[in-house]
Short mmCIF file of the C-alpha atoms (twelve columns), coordinates in Angstrom:
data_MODEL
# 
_entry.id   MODEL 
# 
loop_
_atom_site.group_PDB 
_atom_site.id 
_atom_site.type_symbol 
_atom_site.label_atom_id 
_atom_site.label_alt_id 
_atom_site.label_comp_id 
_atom_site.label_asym_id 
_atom_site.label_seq_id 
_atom_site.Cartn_x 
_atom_site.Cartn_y 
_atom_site.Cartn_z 
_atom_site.pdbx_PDB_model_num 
ATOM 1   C CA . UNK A 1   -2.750  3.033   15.052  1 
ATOM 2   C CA . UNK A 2   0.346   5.303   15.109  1 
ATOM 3   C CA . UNK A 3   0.440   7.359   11.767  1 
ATOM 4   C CA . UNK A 4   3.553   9.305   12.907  1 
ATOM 5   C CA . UNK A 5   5.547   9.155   9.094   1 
ATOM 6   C CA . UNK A 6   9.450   8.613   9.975   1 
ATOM 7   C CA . UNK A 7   10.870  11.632  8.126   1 
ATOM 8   C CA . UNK A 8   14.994  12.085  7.200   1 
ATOM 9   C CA . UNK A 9   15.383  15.564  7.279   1 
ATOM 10  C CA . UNK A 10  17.182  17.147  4.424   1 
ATOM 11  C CA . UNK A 11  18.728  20.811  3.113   1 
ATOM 12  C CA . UNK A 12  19.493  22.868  0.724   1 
ATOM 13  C CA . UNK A 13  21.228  26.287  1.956   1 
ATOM 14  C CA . UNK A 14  19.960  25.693  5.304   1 
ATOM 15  C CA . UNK A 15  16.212  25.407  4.172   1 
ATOM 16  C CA . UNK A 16  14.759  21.848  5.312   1 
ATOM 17  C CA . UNK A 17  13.386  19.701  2.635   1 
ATOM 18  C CA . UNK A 18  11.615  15.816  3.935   1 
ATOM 19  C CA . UNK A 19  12.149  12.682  2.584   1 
ATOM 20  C CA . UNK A 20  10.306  10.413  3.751   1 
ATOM 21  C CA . UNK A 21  12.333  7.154   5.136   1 
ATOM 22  C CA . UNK A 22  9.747   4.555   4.870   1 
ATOM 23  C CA . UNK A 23  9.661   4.918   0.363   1 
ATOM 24  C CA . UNK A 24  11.863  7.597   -0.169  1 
ATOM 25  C CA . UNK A 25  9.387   9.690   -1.526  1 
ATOM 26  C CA . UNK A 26  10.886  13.797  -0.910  1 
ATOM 27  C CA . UNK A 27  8.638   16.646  -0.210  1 
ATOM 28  C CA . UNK A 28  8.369   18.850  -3.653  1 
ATOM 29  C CA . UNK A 29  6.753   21.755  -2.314  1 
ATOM 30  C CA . UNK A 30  9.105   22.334  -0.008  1 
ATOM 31  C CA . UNK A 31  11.529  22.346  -3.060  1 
ATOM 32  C CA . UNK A 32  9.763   25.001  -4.449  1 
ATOM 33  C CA . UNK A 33  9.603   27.082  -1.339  1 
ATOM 34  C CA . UNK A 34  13.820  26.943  -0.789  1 
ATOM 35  C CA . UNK A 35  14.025  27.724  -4.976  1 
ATOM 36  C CA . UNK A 36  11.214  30.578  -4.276  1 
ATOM 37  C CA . UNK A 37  13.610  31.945  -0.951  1 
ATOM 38  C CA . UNK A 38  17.009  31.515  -2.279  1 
ATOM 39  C CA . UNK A 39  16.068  32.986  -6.246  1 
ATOM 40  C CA . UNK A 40  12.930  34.469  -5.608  1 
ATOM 41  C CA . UNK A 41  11.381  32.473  -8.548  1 
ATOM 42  C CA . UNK A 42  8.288   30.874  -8.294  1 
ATOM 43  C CA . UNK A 43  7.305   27.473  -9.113  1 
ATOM 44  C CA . UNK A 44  4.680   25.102  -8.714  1 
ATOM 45  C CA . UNK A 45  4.296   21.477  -8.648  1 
ATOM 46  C CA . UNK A 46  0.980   21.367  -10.639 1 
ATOM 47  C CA . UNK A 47  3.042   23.116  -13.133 1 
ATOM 48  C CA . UNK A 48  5.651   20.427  -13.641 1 
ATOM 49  C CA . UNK A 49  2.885   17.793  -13.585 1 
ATOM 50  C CA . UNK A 50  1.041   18.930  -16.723 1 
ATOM 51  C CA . UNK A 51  4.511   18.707  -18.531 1 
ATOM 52  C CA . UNK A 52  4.804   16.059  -21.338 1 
ATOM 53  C CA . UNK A 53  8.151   14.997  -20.043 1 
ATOM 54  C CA . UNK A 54  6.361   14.610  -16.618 1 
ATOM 55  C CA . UNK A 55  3.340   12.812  -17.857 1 
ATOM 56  C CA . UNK A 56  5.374   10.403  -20.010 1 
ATOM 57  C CA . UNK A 57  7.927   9.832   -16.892 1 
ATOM 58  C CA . UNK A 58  4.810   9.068   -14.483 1 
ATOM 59  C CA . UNK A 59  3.652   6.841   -16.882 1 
ATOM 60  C CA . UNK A 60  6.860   4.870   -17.615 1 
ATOM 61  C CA . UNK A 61  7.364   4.562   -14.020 1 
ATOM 62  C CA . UNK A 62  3.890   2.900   -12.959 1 
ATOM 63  C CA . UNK A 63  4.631   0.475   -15.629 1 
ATOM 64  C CA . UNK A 64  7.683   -0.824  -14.628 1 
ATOM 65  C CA . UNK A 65  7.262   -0.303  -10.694 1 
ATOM 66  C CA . UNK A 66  3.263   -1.702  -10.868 1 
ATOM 67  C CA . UNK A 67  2.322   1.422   -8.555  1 
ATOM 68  C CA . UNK A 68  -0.637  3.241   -9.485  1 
ATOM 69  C CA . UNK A 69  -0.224  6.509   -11.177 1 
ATOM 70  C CA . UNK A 70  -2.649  8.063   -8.543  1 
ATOM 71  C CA . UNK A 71  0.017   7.006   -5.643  1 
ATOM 72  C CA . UNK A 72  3.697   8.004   -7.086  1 
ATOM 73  C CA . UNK A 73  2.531   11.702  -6.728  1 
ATOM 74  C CA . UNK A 74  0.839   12.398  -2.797  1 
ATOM 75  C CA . UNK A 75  -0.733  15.198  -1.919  1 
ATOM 76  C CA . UNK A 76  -0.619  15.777  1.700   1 
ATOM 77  C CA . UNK A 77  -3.538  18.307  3.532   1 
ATOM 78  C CA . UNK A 78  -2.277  20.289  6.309   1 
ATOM 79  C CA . UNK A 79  -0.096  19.584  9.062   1 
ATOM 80  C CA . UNK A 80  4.111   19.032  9.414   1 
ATOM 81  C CA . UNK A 81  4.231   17.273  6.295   1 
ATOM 82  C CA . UNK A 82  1.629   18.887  4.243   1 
ATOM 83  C CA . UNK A 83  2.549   19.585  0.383   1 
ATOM 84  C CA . UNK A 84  2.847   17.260  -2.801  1 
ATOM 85  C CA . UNK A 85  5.399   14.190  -2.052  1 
ATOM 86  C CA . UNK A 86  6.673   12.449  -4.728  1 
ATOM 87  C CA . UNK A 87  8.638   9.186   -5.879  1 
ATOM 88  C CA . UNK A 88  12.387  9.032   -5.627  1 
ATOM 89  C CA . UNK A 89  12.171  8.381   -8.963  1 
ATOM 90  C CA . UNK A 90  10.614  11.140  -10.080 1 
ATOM 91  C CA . UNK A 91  12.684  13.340  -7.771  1 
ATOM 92  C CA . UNK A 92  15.421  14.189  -9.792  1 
ATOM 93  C CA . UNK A 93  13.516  14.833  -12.546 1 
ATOM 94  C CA . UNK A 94  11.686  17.161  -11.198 1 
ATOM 95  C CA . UNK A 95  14.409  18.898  -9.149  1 
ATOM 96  C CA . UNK A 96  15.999  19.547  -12.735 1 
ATOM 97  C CA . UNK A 97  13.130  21.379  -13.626 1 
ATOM 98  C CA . UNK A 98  12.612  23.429  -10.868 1 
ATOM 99  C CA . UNK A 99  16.122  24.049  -10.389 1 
ATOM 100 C CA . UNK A 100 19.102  22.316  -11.641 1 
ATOM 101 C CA . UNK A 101 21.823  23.255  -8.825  1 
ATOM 102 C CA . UNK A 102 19.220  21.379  -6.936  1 
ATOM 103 C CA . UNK A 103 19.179  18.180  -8.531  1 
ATOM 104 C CA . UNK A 104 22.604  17.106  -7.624  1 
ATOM 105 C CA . UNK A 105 22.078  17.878  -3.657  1 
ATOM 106 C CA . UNK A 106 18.588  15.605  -3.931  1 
ATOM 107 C CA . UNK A 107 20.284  12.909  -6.502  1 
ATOM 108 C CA . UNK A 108 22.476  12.683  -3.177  1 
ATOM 109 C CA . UNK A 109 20.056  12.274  -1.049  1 
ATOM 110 C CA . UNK A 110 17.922  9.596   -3.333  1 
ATOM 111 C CA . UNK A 111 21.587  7.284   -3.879  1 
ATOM 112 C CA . UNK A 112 21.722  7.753   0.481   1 
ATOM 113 C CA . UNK A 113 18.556  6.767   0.969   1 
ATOM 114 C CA . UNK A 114 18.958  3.715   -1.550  1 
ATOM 115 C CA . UNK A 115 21.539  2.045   0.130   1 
ATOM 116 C CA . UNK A 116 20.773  3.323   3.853   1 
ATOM 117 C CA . UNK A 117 19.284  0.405   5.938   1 
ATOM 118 C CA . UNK A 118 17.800  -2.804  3.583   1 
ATOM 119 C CA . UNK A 119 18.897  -5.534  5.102   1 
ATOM 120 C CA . UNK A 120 18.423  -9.245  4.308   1 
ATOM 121 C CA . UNK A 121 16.439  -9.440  7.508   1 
ATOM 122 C CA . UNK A 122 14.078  -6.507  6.336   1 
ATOM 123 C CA . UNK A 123 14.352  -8.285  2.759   1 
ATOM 124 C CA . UNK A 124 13.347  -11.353 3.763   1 
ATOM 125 C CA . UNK A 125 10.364  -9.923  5.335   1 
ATOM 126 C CA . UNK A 126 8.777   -8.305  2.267   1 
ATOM 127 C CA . UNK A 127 9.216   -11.779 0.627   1 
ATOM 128 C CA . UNK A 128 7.234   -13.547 3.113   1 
ATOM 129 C CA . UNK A 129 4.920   -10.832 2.701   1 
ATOM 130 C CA . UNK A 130 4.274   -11.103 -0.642  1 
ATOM 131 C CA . UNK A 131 4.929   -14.442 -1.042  1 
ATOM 132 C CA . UNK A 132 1.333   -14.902 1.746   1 
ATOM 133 C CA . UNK A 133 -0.674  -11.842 -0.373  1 
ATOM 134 C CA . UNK A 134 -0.065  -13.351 -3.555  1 
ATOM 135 C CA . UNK A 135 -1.018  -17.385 -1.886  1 
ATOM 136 C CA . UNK A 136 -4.233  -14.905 -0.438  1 
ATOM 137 C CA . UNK A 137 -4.921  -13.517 -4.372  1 
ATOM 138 C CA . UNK A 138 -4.434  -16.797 -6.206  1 
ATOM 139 C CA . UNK A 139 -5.655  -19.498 -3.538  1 
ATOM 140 C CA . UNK A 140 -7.068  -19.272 -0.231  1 
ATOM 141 C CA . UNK A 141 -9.327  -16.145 -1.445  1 
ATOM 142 C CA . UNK A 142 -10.426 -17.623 -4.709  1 
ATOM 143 C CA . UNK A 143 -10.979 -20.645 -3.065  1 
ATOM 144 C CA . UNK A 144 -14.000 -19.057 -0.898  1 
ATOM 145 C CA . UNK A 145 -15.576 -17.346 -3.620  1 
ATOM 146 C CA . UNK A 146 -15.628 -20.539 -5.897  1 
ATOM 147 C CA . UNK A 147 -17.834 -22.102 -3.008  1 
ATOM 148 C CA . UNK A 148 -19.882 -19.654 -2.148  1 
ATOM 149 C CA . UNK A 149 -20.675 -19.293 -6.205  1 
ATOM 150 C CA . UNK A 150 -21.295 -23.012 -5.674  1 
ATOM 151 C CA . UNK A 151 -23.441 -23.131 -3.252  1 
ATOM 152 C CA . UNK A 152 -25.892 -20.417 -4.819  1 
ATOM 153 C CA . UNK A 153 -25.557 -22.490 -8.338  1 
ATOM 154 C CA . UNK A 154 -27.059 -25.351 -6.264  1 
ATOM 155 C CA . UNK A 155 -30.108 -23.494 -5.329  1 
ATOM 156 C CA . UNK A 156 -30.349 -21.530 -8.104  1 
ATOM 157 C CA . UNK A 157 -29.985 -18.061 -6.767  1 
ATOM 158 C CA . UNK A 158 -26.341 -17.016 -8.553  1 
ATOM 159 C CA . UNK A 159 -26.654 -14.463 -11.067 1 
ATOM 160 C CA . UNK A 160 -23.405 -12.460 -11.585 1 
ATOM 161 C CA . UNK A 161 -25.854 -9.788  -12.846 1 
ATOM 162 C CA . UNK A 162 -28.085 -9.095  -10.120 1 
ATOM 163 C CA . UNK A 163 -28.022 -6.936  -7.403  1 
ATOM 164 C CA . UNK A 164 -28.527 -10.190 -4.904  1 
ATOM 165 C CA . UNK A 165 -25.524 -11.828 -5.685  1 
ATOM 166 C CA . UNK A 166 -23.080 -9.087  -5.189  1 
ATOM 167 C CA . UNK A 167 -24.739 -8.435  -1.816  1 
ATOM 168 C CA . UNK A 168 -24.778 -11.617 -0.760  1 
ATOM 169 C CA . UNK A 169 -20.844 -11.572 -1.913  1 
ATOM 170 C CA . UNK A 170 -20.708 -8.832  0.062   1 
ATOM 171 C CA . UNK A 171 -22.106 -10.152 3.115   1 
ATOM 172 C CA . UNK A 172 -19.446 -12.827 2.862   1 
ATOM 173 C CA . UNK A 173 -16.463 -11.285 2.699   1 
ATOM 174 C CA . UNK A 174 -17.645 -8.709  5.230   1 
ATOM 175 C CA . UNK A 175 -18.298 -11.660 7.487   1 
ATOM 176 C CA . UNK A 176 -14.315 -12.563 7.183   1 
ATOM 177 C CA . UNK A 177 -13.458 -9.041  8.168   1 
ATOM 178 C CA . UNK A 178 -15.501 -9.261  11.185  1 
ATOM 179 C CA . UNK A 179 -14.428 -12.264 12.632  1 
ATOM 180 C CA . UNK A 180 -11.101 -11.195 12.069  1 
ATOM 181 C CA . UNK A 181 -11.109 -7.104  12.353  1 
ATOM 182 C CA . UNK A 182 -14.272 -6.365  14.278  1 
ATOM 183 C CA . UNK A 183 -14.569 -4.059  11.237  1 
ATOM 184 C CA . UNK A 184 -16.724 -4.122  7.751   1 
ATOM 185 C CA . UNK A 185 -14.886 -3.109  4.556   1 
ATOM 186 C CA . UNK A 186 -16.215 0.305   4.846   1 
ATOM 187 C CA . UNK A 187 -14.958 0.954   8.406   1 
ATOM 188 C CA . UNK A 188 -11.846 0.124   7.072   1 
ATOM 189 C CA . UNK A 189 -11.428 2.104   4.509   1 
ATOM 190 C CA . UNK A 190 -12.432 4.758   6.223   1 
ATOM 191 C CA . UNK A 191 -9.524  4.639   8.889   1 
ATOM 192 C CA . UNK A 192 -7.033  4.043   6.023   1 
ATOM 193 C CA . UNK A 193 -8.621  6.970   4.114   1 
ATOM 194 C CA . UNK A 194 -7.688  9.304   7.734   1 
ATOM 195 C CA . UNK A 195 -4.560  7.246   8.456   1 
ATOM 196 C CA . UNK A 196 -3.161  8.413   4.861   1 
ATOM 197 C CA . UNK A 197 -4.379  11.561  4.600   1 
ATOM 198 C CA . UNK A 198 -6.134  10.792  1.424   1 
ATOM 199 C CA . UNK A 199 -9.563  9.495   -0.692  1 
ATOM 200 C CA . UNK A 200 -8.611  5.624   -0.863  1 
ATOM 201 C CA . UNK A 201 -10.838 3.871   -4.386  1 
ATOM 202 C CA . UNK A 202 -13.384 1.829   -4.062  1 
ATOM 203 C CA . UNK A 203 -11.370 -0.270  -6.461  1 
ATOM 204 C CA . UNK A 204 -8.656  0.063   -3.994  1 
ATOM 205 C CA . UNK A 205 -7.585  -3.878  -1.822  1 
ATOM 206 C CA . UNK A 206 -7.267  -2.976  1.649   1 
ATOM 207 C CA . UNK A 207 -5.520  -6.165  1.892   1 
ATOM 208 C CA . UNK A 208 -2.822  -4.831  0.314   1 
ATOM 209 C CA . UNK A 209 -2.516  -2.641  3.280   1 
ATOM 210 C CA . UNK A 210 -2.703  -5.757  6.079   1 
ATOM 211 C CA . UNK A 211 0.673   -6.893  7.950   1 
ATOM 212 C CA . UNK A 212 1.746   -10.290 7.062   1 
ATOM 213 C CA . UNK A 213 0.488   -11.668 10.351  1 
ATOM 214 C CA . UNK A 214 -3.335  -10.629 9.058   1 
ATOM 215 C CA . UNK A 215 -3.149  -12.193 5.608   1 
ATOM 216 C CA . UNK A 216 -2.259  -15.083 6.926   1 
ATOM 217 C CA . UNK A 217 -5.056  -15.523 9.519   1 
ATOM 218 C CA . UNK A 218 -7.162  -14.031 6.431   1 
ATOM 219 C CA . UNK A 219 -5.902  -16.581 4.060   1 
ATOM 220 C CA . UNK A 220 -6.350  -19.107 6.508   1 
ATOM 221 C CA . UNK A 221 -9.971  -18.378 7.589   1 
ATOM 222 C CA . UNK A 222 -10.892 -18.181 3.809   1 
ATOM 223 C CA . UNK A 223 -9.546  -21.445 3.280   1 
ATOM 224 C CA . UNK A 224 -11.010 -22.859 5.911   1 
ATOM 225 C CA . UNK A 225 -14.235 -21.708 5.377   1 
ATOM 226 C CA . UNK A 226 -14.236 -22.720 1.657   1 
ATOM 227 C CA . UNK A 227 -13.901 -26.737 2.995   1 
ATOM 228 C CA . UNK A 228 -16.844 -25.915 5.603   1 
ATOM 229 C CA . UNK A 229 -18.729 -24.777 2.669   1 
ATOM 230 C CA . UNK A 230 -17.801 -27.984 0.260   1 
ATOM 231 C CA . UNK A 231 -18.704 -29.979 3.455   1 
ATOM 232 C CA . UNK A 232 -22.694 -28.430 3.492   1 
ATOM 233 C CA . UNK A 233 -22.203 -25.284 5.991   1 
ATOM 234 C CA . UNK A 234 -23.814 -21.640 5.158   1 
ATOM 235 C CA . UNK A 235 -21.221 -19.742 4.164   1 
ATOM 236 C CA . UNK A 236 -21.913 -16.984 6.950   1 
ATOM 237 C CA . UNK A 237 -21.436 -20.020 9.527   1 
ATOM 238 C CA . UNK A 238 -19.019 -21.877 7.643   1 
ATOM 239 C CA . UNK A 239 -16.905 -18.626 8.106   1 
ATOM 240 C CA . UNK A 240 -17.912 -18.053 12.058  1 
ATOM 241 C CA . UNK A 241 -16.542 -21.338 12.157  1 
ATOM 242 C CA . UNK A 242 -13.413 -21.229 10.706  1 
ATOM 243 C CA . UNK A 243 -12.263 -18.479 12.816  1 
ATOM 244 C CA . UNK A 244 -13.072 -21.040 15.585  1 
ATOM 245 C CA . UNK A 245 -10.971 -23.192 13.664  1 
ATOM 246 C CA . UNK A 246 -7.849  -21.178 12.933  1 
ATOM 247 C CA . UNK A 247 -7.768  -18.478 15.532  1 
ATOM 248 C CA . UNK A 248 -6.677  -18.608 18.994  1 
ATOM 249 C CA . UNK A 249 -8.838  -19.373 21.839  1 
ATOM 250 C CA . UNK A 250 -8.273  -15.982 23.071  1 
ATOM 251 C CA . UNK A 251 -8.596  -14.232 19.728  1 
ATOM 252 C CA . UNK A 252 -10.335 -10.954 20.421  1 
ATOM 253 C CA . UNK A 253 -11.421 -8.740  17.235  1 
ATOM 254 C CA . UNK A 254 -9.560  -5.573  16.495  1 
ATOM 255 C CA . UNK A 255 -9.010  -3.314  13.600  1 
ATOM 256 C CA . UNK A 256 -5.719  -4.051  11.817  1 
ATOM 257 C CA . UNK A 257 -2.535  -1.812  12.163  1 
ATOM 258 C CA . UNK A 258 -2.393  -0.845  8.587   1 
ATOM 259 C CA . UNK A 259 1.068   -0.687  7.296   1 
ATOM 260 C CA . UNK A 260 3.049   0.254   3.948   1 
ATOM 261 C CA . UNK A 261 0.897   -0.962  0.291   1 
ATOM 262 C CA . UNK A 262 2.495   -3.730  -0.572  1 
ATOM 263 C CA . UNK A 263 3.237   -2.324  -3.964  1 
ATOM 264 C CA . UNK A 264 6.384   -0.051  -2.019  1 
ATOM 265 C CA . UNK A 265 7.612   -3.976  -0.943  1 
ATOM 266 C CA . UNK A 266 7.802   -5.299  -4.387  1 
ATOM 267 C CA . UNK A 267 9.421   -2.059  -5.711  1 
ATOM 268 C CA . UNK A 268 12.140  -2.330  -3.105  1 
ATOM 269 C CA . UNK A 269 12.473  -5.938  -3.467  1 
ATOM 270 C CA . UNK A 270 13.000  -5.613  -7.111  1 
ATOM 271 C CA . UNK A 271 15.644  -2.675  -6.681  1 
ATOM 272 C CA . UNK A 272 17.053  -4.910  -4.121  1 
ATOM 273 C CA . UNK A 273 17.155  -8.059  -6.866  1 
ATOM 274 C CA . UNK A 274 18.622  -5.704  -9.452  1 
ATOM 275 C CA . UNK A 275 21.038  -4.143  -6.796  1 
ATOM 276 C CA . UNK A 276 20.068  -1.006  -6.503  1 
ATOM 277 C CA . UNK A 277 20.338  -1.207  -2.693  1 
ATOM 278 C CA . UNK A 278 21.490  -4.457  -0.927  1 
ATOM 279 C CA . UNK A 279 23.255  -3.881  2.461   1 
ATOM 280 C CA . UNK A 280 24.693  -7.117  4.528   1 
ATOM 281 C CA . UNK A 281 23.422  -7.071  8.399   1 
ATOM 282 C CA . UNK A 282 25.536  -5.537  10.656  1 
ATOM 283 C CA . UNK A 283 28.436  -7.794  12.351  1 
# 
C-alpha cells in the first residue's frame, strides 16, 4: 500500500512546521525546534504532556471526539515526518505553552485547514462509510457470531470460558479474513502496525481501518455465512461458501489498502454537522 502521508507545509520565520492534510494533526516537535532556533529556549513535548491543563484537555477531547487518548498524541520514529504529531485541537493549546506569538500563526493554520477542501462529495462518503461499519458492528457481524455460538450450544461444546471456544472463534473470523484478505488477523495487524509507524492493541478493530468497499464485502460474507450456518453448514464451510456467494467470480484474495480510522470520519463529520467546516463543490 502507499503510506506516503500528504503533508501542508507550514512556517514560522521561515522554519517549516507539517500539518498533516489528511486530520490536521501539526508536527509539535518541530514547534519546539523553530521556538529553540528563533529564542534559544528549550522545550519539550513530554514536558507539556505531563501538565494538568494538558492531561485534563486530552481527556476532554477523547470524550467528546470518541478518539482514543493513545491516538490524539502520535509519536512518529524516524524519517521526514518523525517527531510527536498532535490533534488540531490540541494544537493551540499547546502552541500557547510553548510559545504564545506562536499560537496565533498555528490558530491560522488550524481555521485554514478547517474549511480547506470538505466537500459534500467527500462528506457523503464518510457517511456511507460509517453508516456500512456501524450495519457491520450491530448486524451482519453479530449475526455470525450468534450462529456459530449456536451451533456449538447444539453439540455442547460452547463455553465462553474455555480456551476452545475462543479458538474456535478465532478460527472463524480468521476464516472471513482469508477468503476475503488472503491475510489472518495477525498479518494484518502487523502491516498496519509498519504502515503507521506505530504498536497497534490487541484490543484495537482493524476493521475500523478497512475502505468502505471491504466492509461491505465483509458485512456481506458474514451475513451470508450466518444463514449457511442456520441452514446446517460448518461454519468454516458455511463461510468458504459465502464468499462463493457474494464475491465475484474473479475475486482474487489480497490484503486490504488500509485507510484513515474511522474515528477521524466521524470527528469530521460531526465538525461538518456543527459547521465547523462545510464547503459547497466547486461550480
Amino acid at each position: 500500500m502507499n503510506t506516503r502521508i500528504k503533508t501542508i507545509e507550514r512556517k514560522i520565520e521561515g522554519i517549516a512546521i507539517y500539518q498533516r492534510e489528511t486530520d490536521g494533526y501539526v508536527n509539535a516537535t518541530q514547534i519546539c525546534k523553530a521556538h529553540l532556533e528563533i529564542t534559544g529556549e528549550r522545550k519539550d513535548t513530554s514536558n507539556w504532556l505531563q501538565t494538568k491543563m494538558a492531561q485534563s484537555a486530552i481527556n476532554k477531547l477523547s470524550l467528546v471526539t470518541g478518539i482514543p487518548v493513545t491516538e490524539l498524541i502520535e509519536v512518529k520514529q524516524g524519517g521526514k515526518y518523525q517527531g510527536t504529531w498532535i490533534h488540531p485541537r490540541l494544537a493551540v493549546r499547546f502552541t500557547m505553552w510553548v510559545n504564545d506569538d506562536f499560537s496565533l500563526f498555528v490558530e491560522d493554520w488550524i481555521h485554514s485547514w478547517l474549511g480547506s477542501g470538505y466537500t459534500p462529495a467527500q462528506m457523503e462518503a464518510d457517511i456511507d462509510r460509517i453508516a456500512m461499519r456501524d450495519k457491520l458492528k450491530n448486524s451482519s457481524r453479530t449475526a455470525l457470531t450468534d450462529q456459530v455460538k449456536s451451533f456449538l450450544e447444539a453439540s455442547n461444546q460452547y463455553n465462553p470460558r474455555s480456551k476452545e471456544t475462543g479458538i474456535f472463534f478465532g478460527r472463524v473470523h480468521n476464516e472471513v479474513n482469508l477468503v476475503l484478505t488472503g491475510e489472518k488477523a495477525s498479518d494484518m495487524r502487523q502491516r498496519l502496525e509498519s504502515s503507521l509507524g506505530k504498536p497497534v492493541s490487541e484490543n484495537e478493530l482493524l476493521r475500523d481501518y478497512f475502505p468502505i468497499t471491504d466492509l461491505a464485502d465483509y458485512a456481506a460474507i458474514c451475513q451470508t455465512a450466518a444463514n449457511n450456518i442456520e441452514n446446517g453448514m460448518h461454519p468454516i464451510n458455511a463461510i468458504k461458501m459465502a464468499a462463493k456467494q457474494v464475491l465475484p467470480p474473479n475475486h482474487v484474495p489480497n490484503p486490504i489498502d488500509f485507510t484513515e480510522k474511522i474515528s477521524f470520519a466521524r470527528y469530521r463529520l460531526e465538525q461538518a454537522r456543527r459547521g465547523r467546516f462545510y464547503l459547497e463543490d466547486e461550480k
